[in-house]
PDB file of C-alpha atoms in Angstrom:
ATOM      1  CA  ILE A 432       0.003  -0.048  -0.015  1.00 45.00           C
ATOM      2  CA  ARG A 433       1.420   3.345  -0.970  1.00 43.00           C
ATOM      3  CA  ALA A 434       0.840   6.384   1.298  1.00 45.00           C
ATOM      4  CA  LEU A 435      -0.709   9.427  -0.263  1.00 41.00           C
ATOM      5  CA  ARG A 436       1.411  12.616   0.343  1.00 46.00           C
ATOM      6  CA  LEU A 437      -0.217  15.897   0.080  1.00 40.00           C
ATOM      7  CA  PRO A 438       1.321  19.319   0.600  1.00 45.00           C
ATOM      8  CA  VAL A 439       0.376  20.766   3.972  1.00 44.00           C
ATOM      9  CA  VAL A 440      -1.559  23.528   2.341  1.00 44.00           C
ATOM     10  CA  ALA A 441      -3.848  21.077   0.565  1.00 40.00           C
ATOM     11  CA  LEU A 442      -4.949  19.327   3.767  1.00 40.00           C
ATOM     12  CA  PRO A 443      -7.440  22.011   4.967  1.00 43.00           C
ATOM     13  CA  ILE A 444      -8.948  22.304   1.428  1.00 41.00           C
ATOM     14  CA  LEU A 445      -9.370  18.434   1.261  1.00 37.00           C
ATOM     15  CA  LEU A 446     -10.781  18.445   4.776  1.00 38.00           C
ATOM     16  CA  ALA A 447     -13.326  21.185   3.897  1.00 41.00           C
ATOM     17  CA  ALA A 448     -14.389  19.260   0.679  1.00 39.00           C
ATOM     18  CA  VAL A 449     -14.971  16.096   2.532  1.00 38.00           C
ATOM     19  CA  LEU A 450     -16.987  17.870   5.271  1.00 39.00           C
ATOM     20  CA  SER A 451     -19.146  19.776   2.874  1.00 39.00           C
ATOM     21  CA  GLY A 452     -20.378  16.469   1.491  1.00 41.00           C
ATOM     22  CA  CYS A 453     -21.861  15.680   4.940  1.00 39.00           C
ATOM     23  CA  VAL A 454     -23.877  18.864   5.347  1.00 41.00           C
ATOM     24  CA  ALA A 455     -27.184  19.718   3.651  1.00 45.00           C
ATOM     25  CA  THR A 456     -26.680  21.987   0.661  1.00 43.00           C
ATOM     26  CA  GLY A 457     -29.258  24.435   1.679  1.00 52.00           C
ATOM     27  CA  SER A 458     -32.419  22.559   0.410  1.00 69.00           C
ATOM     28  CA  GLY A 459     -34.130  23.009   3.731  1.00 79.00           C
ATOM     29  CA  ILE A 460     -35.632  19.486   3.486  1.00 88.00           C
ATOM     30  CA  ALA A 461     -35.309  17.559   6.809  1.00 93.00           C
ATOM     31  CA  PRO A 462     -36.979  14.729   8.594  1.00 94.00           C
ATOM     32  CA  TYR A 463     -39.100  15.703  11.584  1.00 94.00           C
ATOM     33  CA  ARG A 464     -41.381  12.974  12.489  1.00 96.00           C
ATOM     34  CA  LEU A 465     -41.149   9.089  12.550  1.00 96.00           C
ATOM     35  CA  GLN A 466     -44.353   6.997  12.650  1.00 95.00           C
ATOM     36  CA  LEU A 467     -44.753   3.290  13.297  1.00 94.00           C
ATOM     37  CA  PHE A 468     -47.674   1.157  12.341  1.00 89.00           C
ATOM     38  CA  SER A 469     -48.622  -2.575  12.124  1.00 88.00           C
ATOM     39  CA  THR A 470     -49.642  -4.131   8.805  1.00 77.00           C
ATOM     40  CA  SER A 471     -51.054  -7.158  10.512  1.00 73.00           C
ATOM     41  CA  ALA A 472     -54.799  -7.981   9.991  1.00 57.00           C
ATOM     42  CA  THR A 473     -55.266  -7.882  13.825  1.00 60.00           C
ATOM     43  CA  SER A 474     -53.766  -4.496  14.344  1.00 60.00           C
ATOM     44  CA  SER A 475     -54.819  -1.159  13.043  1.00 57.00           C
ATOM     45  CA  SER A 476     -53.575   1.561  15.418  1.00 68.00           C
ATOM     46  CA  GLU A 477     -50.504   3.736  15.192  1.00 73.00           C
ATOM     47  CA  THR A 478     -49.925   3.562  18.982  1.00 86.00           C
ATOM     48  CA  GLU A 479     -50.536  -0.066  19.640  1.00 89.00           C
ATOM     49  CA  ALA A 480     -50.648  -3.525  18.076  1.00 91.00           C
ATOM     50  CA  ARG A 481     -51.739  -6.961  19.111  1.00 91.00           C
ATOM     51  CA  ALA A 482     -49.494 -10.042  18.532  1.00 92.00           C
ATOM     52  CA  TYR A 483     -49.868 -13.626  19.376  1.00 92.00           C
ATOM     53  CA  GLN A 484     -47.422 -16.160  20.598  1.00 92.00           C
ATOM     54  CA  CYS A 485     -45.775 -18.218  17.752  1.00 88.00           C
ATOM     55  CA  PHE A 486     -47.044 -15.575  15.157  1.00 90.00           C
ATOM     56  CA  PRO A 487     -44.597 -12.817  14.326  1.00 93.00           C
ATOM     57  CA  ILE A 488     -45.921  -9.543  13.065  1.00 93.00           C
ATOM     58  CA  PRO A 489     -44.283  -6.957  10.682  1.00 94.00           C
ATOM     59  CA  LEU A 490     -44.018  -3.260  11.776  1.00 95.00           C
ATOM     60  CA  GLU A 491     -43.467  -0.486   9.362  1.00 95.00           C
ATOM     61  CA  ALA A 492     -41.647   2.884   9.958  1.00 96.00           C
ATOM     62  CA  ALA A 493     -42.494   5.971   7.892  1.00 96.00           C
ATOM     63  CA  LEU A 494     -40.363   9.105   8.066  1.00 96.00           C
ATOM     64  CA  TYR A 495     -41.906  12.390   7.363  1.00 96.00           C
ATOM     65  CA  PHE A 496     -39.994  15.348   5.744  1.00 96.00           C
ATOM     66  CA  THR A 497     -40.534  19.072   5.951  1.00 94.00           C
ATOM     67  CA  ASP A 498     -41.303  19.202   2.206  1.00 94.00           C
ATOM     68  CA  GLY A 499     -44.358  17.015   2.722  1.00 93.00           C
ATOM     69  CA  SER A 500     -42.797  13.754   1.514  1.00 95.00           C
ATOM     70  CA  VAL A 501     -42.862  10.403   3.384  1.00 95.00           C
ATOM     71  CA  GLY A 502     -40.422   7.621   2.967  1.00 94.00           C
ATOM     72  CA  SER A 503     -40.562   3.965   4.176  1.00 95.00           C
ATOM     73  CA  PHE A 504     -37.550   3.765   6.581  1.00 96.00           C
ATOM     74  CA  THR A 505     -38.353   0.349   8.062  1.00 96.00           C
ATOM     75  CA  GLY A 506     -35.116  -1.090   6.912  1.00 96.00           C
ATOM     76  CA  ARG A 507     -33.059   2.039   8.120  1.00 97.00           C
ATOM     77  CA  VAL A 508     -34.261   2.666  11.628  1.00 97.00           C
ATOM     78  CA  THR A 509     -32.863   0.839  14.696  1.00 98.00           C
ATOM     79  CA  TRP A 510     -35.477  -1.224  16.385  1.00 98.00           C
ATOM     80  CA  SER A 511     -35.601  -2.034  20.234  1.00 98.00           C
ATOM     81  CA  SER A 512     -38.106  -3.624  22.645  1.00 98.00           C
ATOM     82  CA  SER A 513     -38.456  -2.455  26.260  1.00 98.00           C
ATOM     83  CA  PHE A 514     -39.182  -6.138  27.302  1.00 97.00           C
ATOM     84  CA  PRO A 515     -37.490  -8.556  24.891  1.00 97.00           C
ATOM     85  CA  GLY A 516     -38.987 -11.531  26.926  1.00 96.00           C
ATOM     86  CA  VAL A 517     -42.384 -10.369  25.915  1.00 97.00           C
ATOM     87  CA  ALA A 518     -41.550  -9.670  22.449  1.00 97.00           C
ATOM     88  CA  GLN A 519     -38.258  -9.025  20.478  1.00 97.00           C
ATOM     89  CA  VAL A 520     -38.044  -6.912  17.378  1.00 98.00           C
ATOM     90  CA  SER A 521     -35.558  -7.703  14.568  1.00 98.00           C
ATOM     91  CA  ASN A 522     -32.869  -5.471  13.246  1.00 98.00           C
ATOM     92  CA  GLY A 523     -32.253  -8.223  10.588  1.00 96.00           C
ATOM     93  CA  ASP A 524     -30.350 -10.117  13.243  1.00 96.00           C
ATOM     94  CA  ILE A 525     -32.781 -12.645  14.758  1.00 97.00           C
ATOM     95  CA  PRO A 526     -32.575 -16.110  13.072  1.00 96.00           C
ATOM     96  CA  ALA A 527     -35.925 -17.362  11.654  1.00 92.00           C
ATOM     97  CA  PRO A 528     -36.854 -20.979  12.105  1.00 87.00           C
ATOM     98  CA  ALA A 529     -37.011 -21.542   8.346  1.00 84.00           C
ATOM     99  CA  GLY A 530     -33.558 -20.177   7.966  1.00 91.00           C
ATOM    100  CA  GLY A 531     -32.177 -16.762   7.325  1.00 95.00           C
ATOM    101  CA  ASP A 532     -33.079 -13.917   9.649  1.00 96.00           C
ATOM    102  CA  TYR A 533     -36.342 -12.155  10.395  1.00 96.00           C
ATOM    103  CA  ALA A 534     -36.772  -8.936   8.383  1.00 96.00           C
ATOM    104  CA  ARG A 535     -36.079  -5.582  10.058  1.00 97.00           C
ATOM    105  CA  GLY A 536     -39.087  -4.456  12.119  1.00 97.00           C
ATOM    106  CA  THR A 537     -40.607  -7.904  12.610  1.00 96.00           C
ATOM    107  CA  VAL A 538     -41.902  -8.483  16.098  1.00 97.00           C
ATOM    108  CA  ILE A 539     -41.328 -11.896  17.479  1.00 96.00           C
ATOM    109  CA  PRO A 540     -43.747 -12.591  20.453  1.00 96.00           C
ATOM    110  CA  GLY A 541     -42.510 -14.532  23.440  1.00 95.00           C
ATOM    111  CA  VAL A 542     -44.702 -14.632  26.609  1.00 96.00           C
ATOM    112  CA  GLN A 543     -48.055 -12.929  27.162  1.00 95.00           C
ATOM    113  CA  GLY A 544     -47.759  -9.238  28.326  1.00 96.00           C
ATOM    114  CA  THR A 545     -46.921  -5.845  26.977  1.00 97.00           C
ATOM    115  CA  THR A 546     -43.687  -4.100  25.691  1.00 97.00           C
ATOM    116  CA  THR A 547     -42.897  -0.881  23.964  1.00 97.00           C
ATOM    117  CA  VAL A 548     -41.288  -1.145  20.648  1.00 97.00           C
ATOM    118  CA  THR A 549     -39.117   1.791  19.669  1.00 97.00           C
ATOM    119  CA  ALA A 550     -37.682   2.710  16.350  1.00 98.00           C
ATOM    120  CA  SER A 551     -35.153   5.545  16.063  1.00 97.00           C
ATOM    121  CA  PHE A 552     -33.369   7.323  13.139  1.00 96.00           C
ATOM    122  CA  GLU A 553     -30.926  10.250  13.601  1.00 94.00           C
ATOM    123  CA  GLY A 554     -32.314  11.416  16.859  1.00 95.00           C
ATOM    124  CA  ILE A 555     -35.977  11.000  15.878  1.00 96.00           C
ATOM    125  CA  ALA A 556     -37.921   8.230  17.708  1.00 97.00           C
ATOM    126  CA  ALA A 557     -41.343   6.685  17.732  1.00 97.00           C
ATOM    127  CA  HIS A 558     -42.980   4.144  19.842  1.00 96.00           C
ATOM    128  CA  ILE A 559     -45.733   1.516  19.609  1.00 95.00           C
ATOM    129  CA  LEU A 560     -47.150  -0.582  22.427  1.00 96.00           C
ATOM    130  CA  ILE A 561     -47.321  -4.312  21.546  1.00 95.00           C
ATOM    131  CA  SER A 562     -49.611  -6.615  23.700  1.00 94.00           C
ATOM    132  CA  VAL A 563     -48.896 -10.277  23.246  1.00 95.00           C
ATOM    133  CA  GLY A 564     -51.732 -12.926  23.769  1.00 93.00           C
ATOM    134  CA  ALA A 565     -52.102 -16.519  23.170  1.00 91.00           C
ATOM    135  CA  ALA A 566     -54.506 -18.547  21.167  1.00 86.00           C
ATOM    136  CA  SER A 567     -57.238 -19.987  23.251  1.00 87.00           C
ATOM    137  CA  GLY A 568     -57.399 -23.052  21.087  1.00 86.00           C
ATOM    138  CA  PHE A 569     -57.049 -24.656  17.543  1.00 85.00           C
ATOM    139  CA  THR A 570     -59.296 -26.653  15.377  1.00 82.00           C
ATOM    140  CA  VAL A 571     -58.503 -28.758  12.295  1.00 82.00           C
ATOM    141  CA  GLN A 572     -61.059 -28.575   9.597  1.00 80.00           C
ATOM    142  CA  ASN A 573     -61.710 -30.430   6.335  1.00 77.00           C
ATOM    143  CA  VAL A 574     -62.719 -28.299   3.496  1.00 76.00           C
ATOM    144  CA  ILE A 575     -65.601 -30.074   1.574  1.00 69.00           C
ATOM    145  CA  ASN A 576     -67.255 -28.234  -1.273  1.00 63.00           C
ATOM    146  CA  GLY A 577     -65.711 -25.044  -0.057  1.00 65.00           C
ATOM    147  CA  ARG A 578     -67.068 -25.386   3.456  1.00 67.00           C
ATOM    148  CA  PRO A 579     -64.754 -26.045   6.331  1.00 66.00           C
ATOM    149  CA  THR A 580     -66.000 -28.751   8.841  1.00 66.00           C
ATOM    150  CA  PRO A 581     -64.420 -29.580  12.035  1.00 66.00           C
ATOM    151  CA  VAL A 582     -62.385 -32.777  12.014  1.00 68.00           C
ATOM    152  CA  THR A 583     -62.167 -34.951  15.020  1.00 61.00           C
ATOM    153  CA  ASN A 584     -61.038 -38.228  13.357  1.00 61.00           C
ATOM    154  CA  LEU A 585     -59.894 -38.384   9.685  1.00 59.00           C
ATOM    155  CA  ASP A 586     -59.944 -41.823   8.362  1.00 57.00           C
ATOM    156  CA  ARG A 587     -59.568 -41.834   4.536  1.00 56.00           C
ATOM    157  CA  GLY A 588     -58.984 -44.499   2.117  1.00 54.00           C
ATOM    158  CA  VAL A 589     -56.022 -44.805  -0.193  1.00 54.00           C
ATOM    159  CA  ALA A 590     -55.676 -42.119  -2.889  1.00 52.00           C
ATOM    160  CA  THR A 591     -58.412 -39.999  -1.145  1.00 56.00           C
ATOM    161  CA  LEU A 592     -57.740 -36.329  -1.030  1.00 61.00           C
ATOM    162  CA  SER A 593     -58.572 -34.015   1.840  1.00 64.00           C
ATOM    163  CA  LEU A 594     -58.053 -30.336   2.111  1.00 73.00           C
ATOM    164  CA  LEU A 595     -57.194 -29.661   5.762  1.00 79.00           C
ATOM    165  CA  LYS A 596     -56.984 -26.180   7.306  1.00 82.00           C
ATOM    166  CA  ILE A 597     -56.064 -25.111  10.856  1.00 82.00           C
ATOM    167  CA  TYR A 598     -57.896 -22.326  12.638  1.00 82.00           C
ATOM    168  CA  GLY A 599     -56.604 -20.667  15.743  1.00 84.00           C
ATOM    169  CA  ILE A 600     -58.900 -18.891  18.140  1.00 85.00           C
ATOM    170  CA  PHE A 601     -57.532 -15.356  19.017  1.00 82.00           C
ATOM    171  CA  ASP A 602     -59.555 -13.178  21.243  1.00 82.00           C
ATOM    172  CA  GLY A 603     -62.615 -15.176  20.260  1.00 81.00           C
ATOM    173  CA  VAL A 604     -62.077 -14.808  16.553  1.00 82.00           C
ATOM    174  CA  ASP A 605     -61.162 -17.774  14.273  1.00 81.00           C
ATOM    175  CA  ARG A 606     -58.057 -17.085  12.133  1.00 82.00           C
ATOM    176  CA  ASP A 607     -56.772 -19.361   9.340  1.00 81.00           C
ATOM    177  CA  VAL A 608     -53.135 -20.280  10.433  1.00 83.00           C
ATOM    178  CA  THR A 609     -52.687 -22.984   7.838  1.00 80.00           C
ATOM    179  CA  ALA A 610     -49.753 -21.261   6.234  1.00 78.00           C
ATOM    180  CA  ASP A 611     -48.046 -21.201   9.582  1.00 76.00           C
ATOM    181  CA  ALA A 612     -48.689 -24.759  10.453  1.00 74.00           C
ATOM    182  CA  VAL A 613     -46.092 -27.525  10.346  1.00 75.00           C
ATOM    183  CA  TRP A 614     -47.729 -30.825   9.434  1.00 71.00           C
ATOM    184  CA  SER A 615     -46.738 -34.383  10.370  1.00 74.00           C
ATOM    185  CA  VAL A 616     -48.370 -37.776  10.097  1.00 71.00           C
ATOM    186  CA  ASP A 617     -48.031 -40.521  12.492  1.00 72.00           C
ATOM    187  CA  GLU A 618     -47.919 -43.900  10.765  1.00 70.00           C
ATOM    188  CA  PRO A 619     -49.429 -46.826  12.628  1.00 60.00           C
TER     189      PRO A 619
END
């Protein structure tokens, strides 16, 4: 590696040029507010969201600028949780069960309770209260002619197809969680 030698007179000019690239050029556009919100179907508030054990939910971060523009900064803010045992929030650094890491802003529920999730960007912060609940039960249903019917014992012949779905009961509401289920078959 070869060292760069500059005359002593050039150093202040080079330093001024580098620093001027870090300062706004007078446009007057600056961020002033950060807003968090949940995009999950069970949450619709800017100040709080509901999550359930075993079901991560995504959060979004929007940064507002003085010129009226808004940008998605979900991947650029720093995320934190006041009680990580209740729910952690990913900065792209929490391993996901299927491999890789959870996306930035994903809330991973732990135990039932509440925690405050904070996002910050260059001195601007926003908070959202996350309450974690648990499913009160699950049902397996067989979809016949487009209608789900509860299954208590599934005894099918060879080459017979069944479309099974799993519904979780969350705060008294059935929710299709089939996509989140891991299926296995016990052989006799």
